[in-house]
Backbone as a chain_set.jsonl record, in Angstrom:
{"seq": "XXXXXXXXXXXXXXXXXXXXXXXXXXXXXXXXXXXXXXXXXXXXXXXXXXXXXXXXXXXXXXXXXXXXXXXXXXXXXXXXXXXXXXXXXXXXXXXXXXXXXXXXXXXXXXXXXXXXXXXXXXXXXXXXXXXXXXXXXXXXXXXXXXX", "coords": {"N": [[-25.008, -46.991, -23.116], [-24.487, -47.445, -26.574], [-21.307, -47.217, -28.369], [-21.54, -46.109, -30.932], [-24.054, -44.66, -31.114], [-23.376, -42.762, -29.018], [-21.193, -41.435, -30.528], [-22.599, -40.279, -32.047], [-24.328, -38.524, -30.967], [-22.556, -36.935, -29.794], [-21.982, -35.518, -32.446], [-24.572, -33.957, -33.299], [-24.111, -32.549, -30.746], [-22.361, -31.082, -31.367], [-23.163, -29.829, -33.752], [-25.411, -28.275, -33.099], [-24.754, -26.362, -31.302], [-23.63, -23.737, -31.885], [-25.929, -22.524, -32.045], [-26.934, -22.664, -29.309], [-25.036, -21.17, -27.488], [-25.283, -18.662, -27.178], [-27.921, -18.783, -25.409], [-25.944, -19.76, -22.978], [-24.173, -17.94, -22.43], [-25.389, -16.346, -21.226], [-26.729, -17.247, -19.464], [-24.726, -17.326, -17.645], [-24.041, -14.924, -17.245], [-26.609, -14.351, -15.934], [-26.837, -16.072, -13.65], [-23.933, -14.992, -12.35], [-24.902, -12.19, -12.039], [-27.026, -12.473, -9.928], [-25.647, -13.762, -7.729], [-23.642, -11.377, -7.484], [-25.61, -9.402, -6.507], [-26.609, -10.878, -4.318], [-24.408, -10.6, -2.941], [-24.33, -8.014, -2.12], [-24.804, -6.988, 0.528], [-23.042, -7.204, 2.04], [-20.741, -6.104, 0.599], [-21.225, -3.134, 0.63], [-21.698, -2.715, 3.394], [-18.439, -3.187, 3.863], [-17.728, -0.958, 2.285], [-18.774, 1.551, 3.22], [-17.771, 1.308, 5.843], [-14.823, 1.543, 4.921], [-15.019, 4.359, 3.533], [-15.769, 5.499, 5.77], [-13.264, 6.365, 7.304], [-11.428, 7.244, 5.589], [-10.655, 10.216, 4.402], [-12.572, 13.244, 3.888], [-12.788, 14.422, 0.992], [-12.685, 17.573, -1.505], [-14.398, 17.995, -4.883], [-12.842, 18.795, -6.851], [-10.345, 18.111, -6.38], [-10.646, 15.108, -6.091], [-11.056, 15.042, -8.694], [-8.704, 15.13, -9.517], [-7.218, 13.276, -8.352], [-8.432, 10.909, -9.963], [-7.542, 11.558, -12.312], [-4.691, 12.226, -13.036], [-4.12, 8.967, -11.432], [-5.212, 7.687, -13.744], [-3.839, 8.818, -16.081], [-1.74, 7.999, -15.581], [-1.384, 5.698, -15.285], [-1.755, 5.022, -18.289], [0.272, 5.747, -19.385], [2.263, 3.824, -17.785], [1.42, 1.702, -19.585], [2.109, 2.753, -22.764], [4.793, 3.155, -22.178], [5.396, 0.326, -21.796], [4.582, -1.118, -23.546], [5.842, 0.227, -26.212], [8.646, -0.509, -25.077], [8.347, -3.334, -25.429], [8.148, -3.238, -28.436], [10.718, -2.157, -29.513], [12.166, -4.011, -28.366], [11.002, -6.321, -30.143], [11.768, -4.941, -32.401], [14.807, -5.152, -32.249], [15.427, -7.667, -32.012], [13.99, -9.17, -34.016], [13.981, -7.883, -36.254], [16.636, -7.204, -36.41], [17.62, -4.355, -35.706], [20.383, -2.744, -34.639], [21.883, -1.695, -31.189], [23.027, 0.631, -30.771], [21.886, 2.102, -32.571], [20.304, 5.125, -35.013], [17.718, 4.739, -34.524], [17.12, 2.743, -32.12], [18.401, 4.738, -30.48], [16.4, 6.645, -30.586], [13.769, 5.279, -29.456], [15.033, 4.625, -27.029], [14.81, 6.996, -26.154], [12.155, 7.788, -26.256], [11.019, 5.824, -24.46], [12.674, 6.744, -22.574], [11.169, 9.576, -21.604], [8.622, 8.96, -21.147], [8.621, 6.896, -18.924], [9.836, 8.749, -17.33], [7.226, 10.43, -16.99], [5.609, 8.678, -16.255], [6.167, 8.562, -13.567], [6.502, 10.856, -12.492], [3.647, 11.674, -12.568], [2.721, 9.847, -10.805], [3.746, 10.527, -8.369], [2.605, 12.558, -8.014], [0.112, 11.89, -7.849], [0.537, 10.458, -5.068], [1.437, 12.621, -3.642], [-1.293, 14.043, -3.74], [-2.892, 12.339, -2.43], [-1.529, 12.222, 0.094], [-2.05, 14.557, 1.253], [-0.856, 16.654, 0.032], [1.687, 16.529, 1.614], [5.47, 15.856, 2.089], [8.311, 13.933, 1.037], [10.164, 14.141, -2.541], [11.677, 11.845, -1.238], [10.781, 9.806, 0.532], [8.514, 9.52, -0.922], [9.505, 7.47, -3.061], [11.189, 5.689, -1.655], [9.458, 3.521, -0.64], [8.154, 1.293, -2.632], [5.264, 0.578, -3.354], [4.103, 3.144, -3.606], [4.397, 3.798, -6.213], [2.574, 2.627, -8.183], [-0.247, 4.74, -8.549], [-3.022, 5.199, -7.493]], "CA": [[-25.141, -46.377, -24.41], [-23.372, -47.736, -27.624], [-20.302, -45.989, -28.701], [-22.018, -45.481, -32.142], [-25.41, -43.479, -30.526], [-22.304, -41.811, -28.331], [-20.534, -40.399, -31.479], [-23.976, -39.367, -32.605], [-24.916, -37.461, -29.574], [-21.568, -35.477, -30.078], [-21.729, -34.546, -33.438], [-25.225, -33.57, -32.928], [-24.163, -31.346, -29.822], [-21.644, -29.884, -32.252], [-23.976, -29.073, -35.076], [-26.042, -27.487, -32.453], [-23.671, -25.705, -30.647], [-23.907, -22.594, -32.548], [-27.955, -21.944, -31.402], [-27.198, -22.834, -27.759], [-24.082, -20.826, -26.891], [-25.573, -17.485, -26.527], [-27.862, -18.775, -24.191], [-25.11, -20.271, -21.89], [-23.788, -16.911, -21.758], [-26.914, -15.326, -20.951], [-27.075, -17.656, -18.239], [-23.445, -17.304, -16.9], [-24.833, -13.644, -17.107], [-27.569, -14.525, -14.688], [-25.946, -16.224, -12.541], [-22.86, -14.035, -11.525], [-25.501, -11.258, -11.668], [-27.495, -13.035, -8.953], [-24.717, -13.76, -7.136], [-23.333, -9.913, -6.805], [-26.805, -8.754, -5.912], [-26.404, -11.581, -3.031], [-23.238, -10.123, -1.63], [-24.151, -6.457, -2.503], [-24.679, -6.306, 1.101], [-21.614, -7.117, 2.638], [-19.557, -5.064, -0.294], [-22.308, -1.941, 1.293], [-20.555, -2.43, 4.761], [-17.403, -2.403, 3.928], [-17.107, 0.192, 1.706], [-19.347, 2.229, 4.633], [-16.084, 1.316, 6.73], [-13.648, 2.249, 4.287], [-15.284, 5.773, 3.368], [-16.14, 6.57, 7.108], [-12.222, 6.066, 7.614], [-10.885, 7.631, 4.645], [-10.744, 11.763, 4.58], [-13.585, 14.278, 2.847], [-11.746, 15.035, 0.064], [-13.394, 18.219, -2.346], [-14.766, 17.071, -5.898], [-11.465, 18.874, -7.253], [-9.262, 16.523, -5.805], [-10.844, 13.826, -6.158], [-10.958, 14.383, -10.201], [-7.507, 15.36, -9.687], [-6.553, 11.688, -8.323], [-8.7, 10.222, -10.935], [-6.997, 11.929, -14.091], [-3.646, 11.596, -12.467], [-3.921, 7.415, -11.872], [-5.45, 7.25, -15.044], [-3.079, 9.025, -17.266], [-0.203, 7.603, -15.272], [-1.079, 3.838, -16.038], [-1.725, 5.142, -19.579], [1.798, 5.736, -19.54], [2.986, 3.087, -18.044], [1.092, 0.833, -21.062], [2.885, 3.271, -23.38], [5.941, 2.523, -22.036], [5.671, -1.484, -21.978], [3.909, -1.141, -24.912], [7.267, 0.963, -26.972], [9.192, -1.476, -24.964], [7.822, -4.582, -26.372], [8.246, -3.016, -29.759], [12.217, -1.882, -29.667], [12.942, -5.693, -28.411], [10.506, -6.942, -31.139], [13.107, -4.768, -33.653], [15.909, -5.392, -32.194], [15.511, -9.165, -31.815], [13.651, -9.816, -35.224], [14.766, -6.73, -37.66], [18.062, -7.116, -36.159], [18.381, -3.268, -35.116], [21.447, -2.215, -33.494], [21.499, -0.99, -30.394], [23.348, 2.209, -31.19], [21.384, 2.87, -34.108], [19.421, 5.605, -34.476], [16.597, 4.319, -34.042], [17.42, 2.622, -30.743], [18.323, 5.587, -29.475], [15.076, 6.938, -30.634], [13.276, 4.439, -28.617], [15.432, 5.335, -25.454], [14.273, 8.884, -25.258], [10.565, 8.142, -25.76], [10.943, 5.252, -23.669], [12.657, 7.968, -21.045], [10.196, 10.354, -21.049], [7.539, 7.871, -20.687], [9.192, 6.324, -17.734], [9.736, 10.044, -15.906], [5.887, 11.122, -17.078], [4.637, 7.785, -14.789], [6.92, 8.599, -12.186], [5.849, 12.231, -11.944], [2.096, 11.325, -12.358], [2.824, 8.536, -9.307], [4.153, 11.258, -7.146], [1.554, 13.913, -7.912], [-1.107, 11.279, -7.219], [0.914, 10.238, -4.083], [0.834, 13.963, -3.071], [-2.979, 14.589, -3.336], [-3.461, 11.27, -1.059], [-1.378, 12.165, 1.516], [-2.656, 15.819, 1.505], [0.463, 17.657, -0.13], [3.053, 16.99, 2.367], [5.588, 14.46, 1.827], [9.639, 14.802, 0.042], [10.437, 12.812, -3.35], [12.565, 10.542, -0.63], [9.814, 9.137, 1.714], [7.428, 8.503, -2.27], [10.13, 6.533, -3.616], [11.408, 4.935, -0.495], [8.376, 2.441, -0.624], [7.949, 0.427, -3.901], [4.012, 0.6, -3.657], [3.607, 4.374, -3.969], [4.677, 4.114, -7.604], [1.401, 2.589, -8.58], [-0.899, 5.67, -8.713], [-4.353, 4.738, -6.991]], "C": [[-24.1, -46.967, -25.356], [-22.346, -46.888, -27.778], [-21.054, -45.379, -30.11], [-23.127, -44.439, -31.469], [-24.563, -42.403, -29.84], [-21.628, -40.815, -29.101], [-21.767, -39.72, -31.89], [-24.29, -37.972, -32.278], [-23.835, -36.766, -29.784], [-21.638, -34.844, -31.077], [-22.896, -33.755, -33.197], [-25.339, -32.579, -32.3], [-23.693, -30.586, -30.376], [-21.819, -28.858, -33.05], [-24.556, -27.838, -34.284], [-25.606, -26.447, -31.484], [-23.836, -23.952, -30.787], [-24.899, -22.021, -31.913], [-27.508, -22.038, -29.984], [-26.2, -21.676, -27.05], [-24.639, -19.672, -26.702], [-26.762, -17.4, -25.287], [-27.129, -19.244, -22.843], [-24.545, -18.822, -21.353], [-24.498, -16.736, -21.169], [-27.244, -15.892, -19.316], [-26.249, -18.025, -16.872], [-23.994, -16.06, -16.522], [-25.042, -13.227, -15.932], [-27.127, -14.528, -13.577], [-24.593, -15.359, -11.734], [-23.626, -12.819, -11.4], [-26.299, -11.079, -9.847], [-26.673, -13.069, -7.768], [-23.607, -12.614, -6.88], [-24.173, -9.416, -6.542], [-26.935, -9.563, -4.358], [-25.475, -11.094, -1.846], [-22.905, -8.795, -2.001], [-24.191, -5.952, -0.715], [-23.2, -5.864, 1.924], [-20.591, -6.078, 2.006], [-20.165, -3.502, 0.582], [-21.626, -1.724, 2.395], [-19.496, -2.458, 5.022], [-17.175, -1.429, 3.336], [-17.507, 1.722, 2.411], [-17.732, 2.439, 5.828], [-15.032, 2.188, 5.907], [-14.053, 3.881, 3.902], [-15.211, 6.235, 4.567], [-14.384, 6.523, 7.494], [-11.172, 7.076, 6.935], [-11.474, 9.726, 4.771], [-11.736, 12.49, 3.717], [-12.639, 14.867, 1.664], [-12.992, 16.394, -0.741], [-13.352, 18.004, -3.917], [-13.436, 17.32, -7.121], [-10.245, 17.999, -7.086], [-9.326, 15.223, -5.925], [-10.592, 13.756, -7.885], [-9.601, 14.901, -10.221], [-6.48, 14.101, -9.467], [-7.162, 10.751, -9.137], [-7.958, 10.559, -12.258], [-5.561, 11.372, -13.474], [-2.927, 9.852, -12.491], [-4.35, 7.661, -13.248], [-4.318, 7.876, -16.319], [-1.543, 8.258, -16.442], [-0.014, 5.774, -15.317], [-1.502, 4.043, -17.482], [-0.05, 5.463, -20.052], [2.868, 4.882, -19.089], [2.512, 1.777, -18.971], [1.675, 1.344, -22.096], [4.08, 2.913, -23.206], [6.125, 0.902, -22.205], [5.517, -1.952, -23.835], [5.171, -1.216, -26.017], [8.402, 0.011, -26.69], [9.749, -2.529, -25.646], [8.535, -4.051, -28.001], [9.653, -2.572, -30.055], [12.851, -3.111, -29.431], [12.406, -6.086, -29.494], [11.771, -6.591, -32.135], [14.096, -4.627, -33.246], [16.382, -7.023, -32.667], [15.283, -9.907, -33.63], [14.085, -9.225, -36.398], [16.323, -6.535, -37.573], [18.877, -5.523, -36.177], [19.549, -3.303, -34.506], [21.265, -1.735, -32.478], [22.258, -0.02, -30.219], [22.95, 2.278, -31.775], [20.857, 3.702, -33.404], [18.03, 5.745, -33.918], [16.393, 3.766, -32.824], [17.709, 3.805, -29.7], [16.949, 6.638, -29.302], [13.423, 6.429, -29.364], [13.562, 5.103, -26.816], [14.92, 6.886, -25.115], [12.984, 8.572, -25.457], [10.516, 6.948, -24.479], [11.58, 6.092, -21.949], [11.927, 8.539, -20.619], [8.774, 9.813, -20.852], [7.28, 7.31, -19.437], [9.046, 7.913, -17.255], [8.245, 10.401, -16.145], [5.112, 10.494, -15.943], [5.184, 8.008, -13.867], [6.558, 10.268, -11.361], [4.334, 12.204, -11.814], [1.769, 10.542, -10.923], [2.482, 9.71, -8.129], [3.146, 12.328, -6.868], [0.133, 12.981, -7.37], [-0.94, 10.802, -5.547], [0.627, 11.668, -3.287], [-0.439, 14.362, -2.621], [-3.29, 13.657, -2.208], [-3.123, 11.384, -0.099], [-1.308, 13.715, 1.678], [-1.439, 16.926, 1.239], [1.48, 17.401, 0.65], [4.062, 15.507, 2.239], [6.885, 14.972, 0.757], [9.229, 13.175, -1.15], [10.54, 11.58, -2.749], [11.671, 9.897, -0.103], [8.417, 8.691, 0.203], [8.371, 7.567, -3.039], [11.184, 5.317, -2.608], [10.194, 3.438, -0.265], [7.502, 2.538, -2.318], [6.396, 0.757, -4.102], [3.118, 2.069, -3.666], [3.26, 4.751, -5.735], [3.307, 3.767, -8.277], [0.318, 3.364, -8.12], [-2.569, 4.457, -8.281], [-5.283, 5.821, -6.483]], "O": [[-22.923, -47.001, -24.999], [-22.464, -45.755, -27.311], [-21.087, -44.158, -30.263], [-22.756, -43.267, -31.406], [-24.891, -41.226, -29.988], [-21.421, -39.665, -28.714], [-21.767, -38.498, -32.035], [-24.438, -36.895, -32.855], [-24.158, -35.608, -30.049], [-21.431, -33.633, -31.01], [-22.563, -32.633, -32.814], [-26.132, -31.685, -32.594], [-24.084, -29.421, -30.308], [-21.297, -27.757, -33.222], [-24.332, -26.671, -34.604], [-26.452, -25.726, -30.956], [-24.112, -23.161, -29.886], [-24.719, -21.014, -31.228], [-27.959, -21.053, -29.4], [-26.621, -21.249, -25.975], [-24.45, -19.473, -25.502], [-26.799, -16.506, -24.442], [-27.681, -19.11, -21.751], [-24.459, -18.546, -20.156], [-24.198, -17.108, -20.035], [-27.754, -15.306, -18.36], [-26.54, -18.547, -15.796], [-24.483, -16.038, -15.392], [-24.485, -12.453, -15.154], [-26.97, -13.653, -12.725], [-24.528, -15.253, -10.51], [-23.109, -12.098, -10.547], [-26.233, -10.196, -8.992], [-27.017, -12.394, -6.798], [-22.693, -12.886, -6.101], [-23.754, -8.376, -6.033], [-27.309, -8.94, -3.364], [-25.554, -11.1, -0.617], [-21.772, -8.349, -2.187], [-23.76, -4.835, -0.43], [-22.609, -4.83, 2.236], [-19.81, -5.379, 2.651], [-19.293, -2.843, 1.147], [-20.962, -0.695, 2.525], [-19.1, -1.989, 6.089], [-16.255, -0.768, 3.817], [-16.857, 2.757, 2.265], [-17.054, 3.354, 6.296], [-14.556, 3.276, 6.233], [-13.106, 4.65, 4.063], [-14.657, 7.324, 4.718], [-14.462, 6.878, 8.67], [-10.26, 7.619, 7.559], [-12.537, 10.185, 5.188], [-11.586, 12.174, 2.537], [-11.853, 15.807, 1.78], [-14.183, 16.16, -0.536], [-12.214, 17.816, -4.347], [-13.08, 16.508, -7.974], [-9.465, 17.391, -7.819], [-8.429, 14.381, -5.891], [-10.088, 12.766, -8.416], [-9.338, 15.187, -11.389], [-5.413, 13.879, -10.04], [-6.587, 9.664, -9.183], [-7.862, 9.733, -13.165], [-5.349, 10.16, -13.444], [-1.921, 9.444, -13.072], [-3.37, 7.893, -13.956], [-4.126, 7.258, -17.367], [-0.453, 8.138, -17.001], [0.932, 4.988, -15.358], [-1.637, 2.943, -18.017], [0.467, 5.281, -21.154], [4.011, 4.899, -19.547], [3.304, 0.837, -19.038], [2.011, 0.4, -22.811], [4.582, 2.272, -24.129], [7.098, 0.436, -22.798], [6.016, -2.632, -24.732], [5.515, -2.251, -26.588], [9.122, -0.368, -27.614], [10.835, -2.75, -26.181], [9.454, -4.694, -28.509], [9.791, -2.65, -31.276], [13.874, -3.43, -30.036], [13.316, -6.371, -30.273], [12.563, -7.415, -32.591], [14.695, -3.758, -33.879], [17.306, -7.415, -33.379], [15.978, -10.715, -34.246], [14.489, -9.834, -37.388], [17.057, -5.934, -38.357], [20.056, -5.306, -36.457], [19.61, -4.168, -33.633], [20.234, -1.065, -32.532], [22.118, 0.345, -29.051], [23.724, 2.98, -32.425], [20.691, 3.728, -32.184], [17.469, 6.544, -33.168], [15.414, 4.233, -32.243], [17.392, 3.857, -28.512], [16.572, 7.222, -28.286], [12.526, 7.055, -28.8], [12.889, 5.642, -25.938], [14.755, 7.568, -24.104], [12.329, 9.214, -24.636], [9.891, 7.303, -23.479], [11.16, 6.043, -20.793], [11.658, 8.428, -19.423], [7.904, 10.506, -20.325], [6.181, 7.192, -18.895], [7.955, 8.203, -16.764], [7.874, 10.852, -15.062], [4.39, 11.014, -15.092], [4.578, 7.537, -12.905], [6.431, 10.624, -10.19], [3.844, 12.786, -10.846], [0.787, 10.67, -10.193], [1.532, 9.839, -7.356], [2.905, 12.853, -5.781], [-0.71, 13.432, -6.594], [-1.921, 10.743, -4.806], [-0.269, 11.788, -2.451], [-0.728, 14.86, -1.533], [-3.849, 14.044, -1.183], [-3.782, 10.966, 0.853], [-0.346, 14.103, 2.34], [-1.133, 17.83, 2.016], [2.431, 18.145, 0.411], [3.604, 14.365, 2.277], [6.8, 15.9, -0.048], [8.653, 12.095, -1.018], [10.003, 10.538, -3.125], [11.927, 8.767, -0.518], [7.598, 7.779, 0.321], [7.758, 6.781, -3.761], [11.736, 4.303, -3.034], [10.515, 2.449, 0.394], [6.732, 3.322, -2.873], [6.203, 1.297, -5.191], [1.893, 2.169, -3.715], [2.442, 5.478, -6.298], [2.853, 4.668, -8.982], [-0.28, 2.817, -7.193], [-2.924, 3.361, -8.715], [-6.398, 5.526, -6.052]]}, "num_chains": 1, "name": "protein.A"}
């Protein structure tokens, strides 16, 4: 192919670009659709394993460990979040860090931090059926993430 017919053919694809791209999705779509309907069975037998394994919980409990994780990684995005934004004005507005406003920061950023840490533990609680001290949920790093 010439290089001239070569630049052609690109601008060409470029112009056209626009019209084609929603079916490429459409057909990324497809495809990964296809392809989790393929290995729907295997996901079927383990999660058969993992339920027959896992304890009867009652539908209370269960929306009690769903609100729980969920408001307790809503709090820790609140917190990163407030974070982010007290370095942003410290760094760029050139806050103080005694101002009042810094210290403003530190208390919502406190009670932010103890809200996920009490949400953790209360979700840690329901999973391992109420019993269980602060010491033995904060003794292992991977309790703290609420699941």
């Amino acid at each position: 192919m010439k290089p001239s017919t070569r630049s052609v053919l690109k601008v060409g694809k470029w112009l056209i670009f626009p019209i084609y791209q929603p079916f490429l999705r459409g057909a990324r779509a497809f495809t990964l659709s296809r392809q989790v309907l393929r290995d729907r069975r295997a996901f079927i037998e383990a999660s058969a394993i993992d339920t027959a394994l896992a304890p009867v919980m009652n539908p209370a409990t269960i929306r009690a460990l769903v609100s729980t994780r969920r408001n307790g990684r809503l709090c820790l995005l609140l917190f990163i979040g407030t974070l982010g934004v007290w370095i942003w004005s410290c760094v760029h507005q050139a806050t103080r860090l005694y101002s009042l406003a810094s210290v403003q920061f530190g208390v919502i950023l406190l009670v932010l931090l103890a809200e996920f840490i009490r949400l953790s533990f209360s979700n840690w609680l329901l999973r391992t059926g109420g019993t269980g001290r602060f010491q033995a949920f904060i003794a292992r790093g991977g309790n703290l993430w609420p699941r």
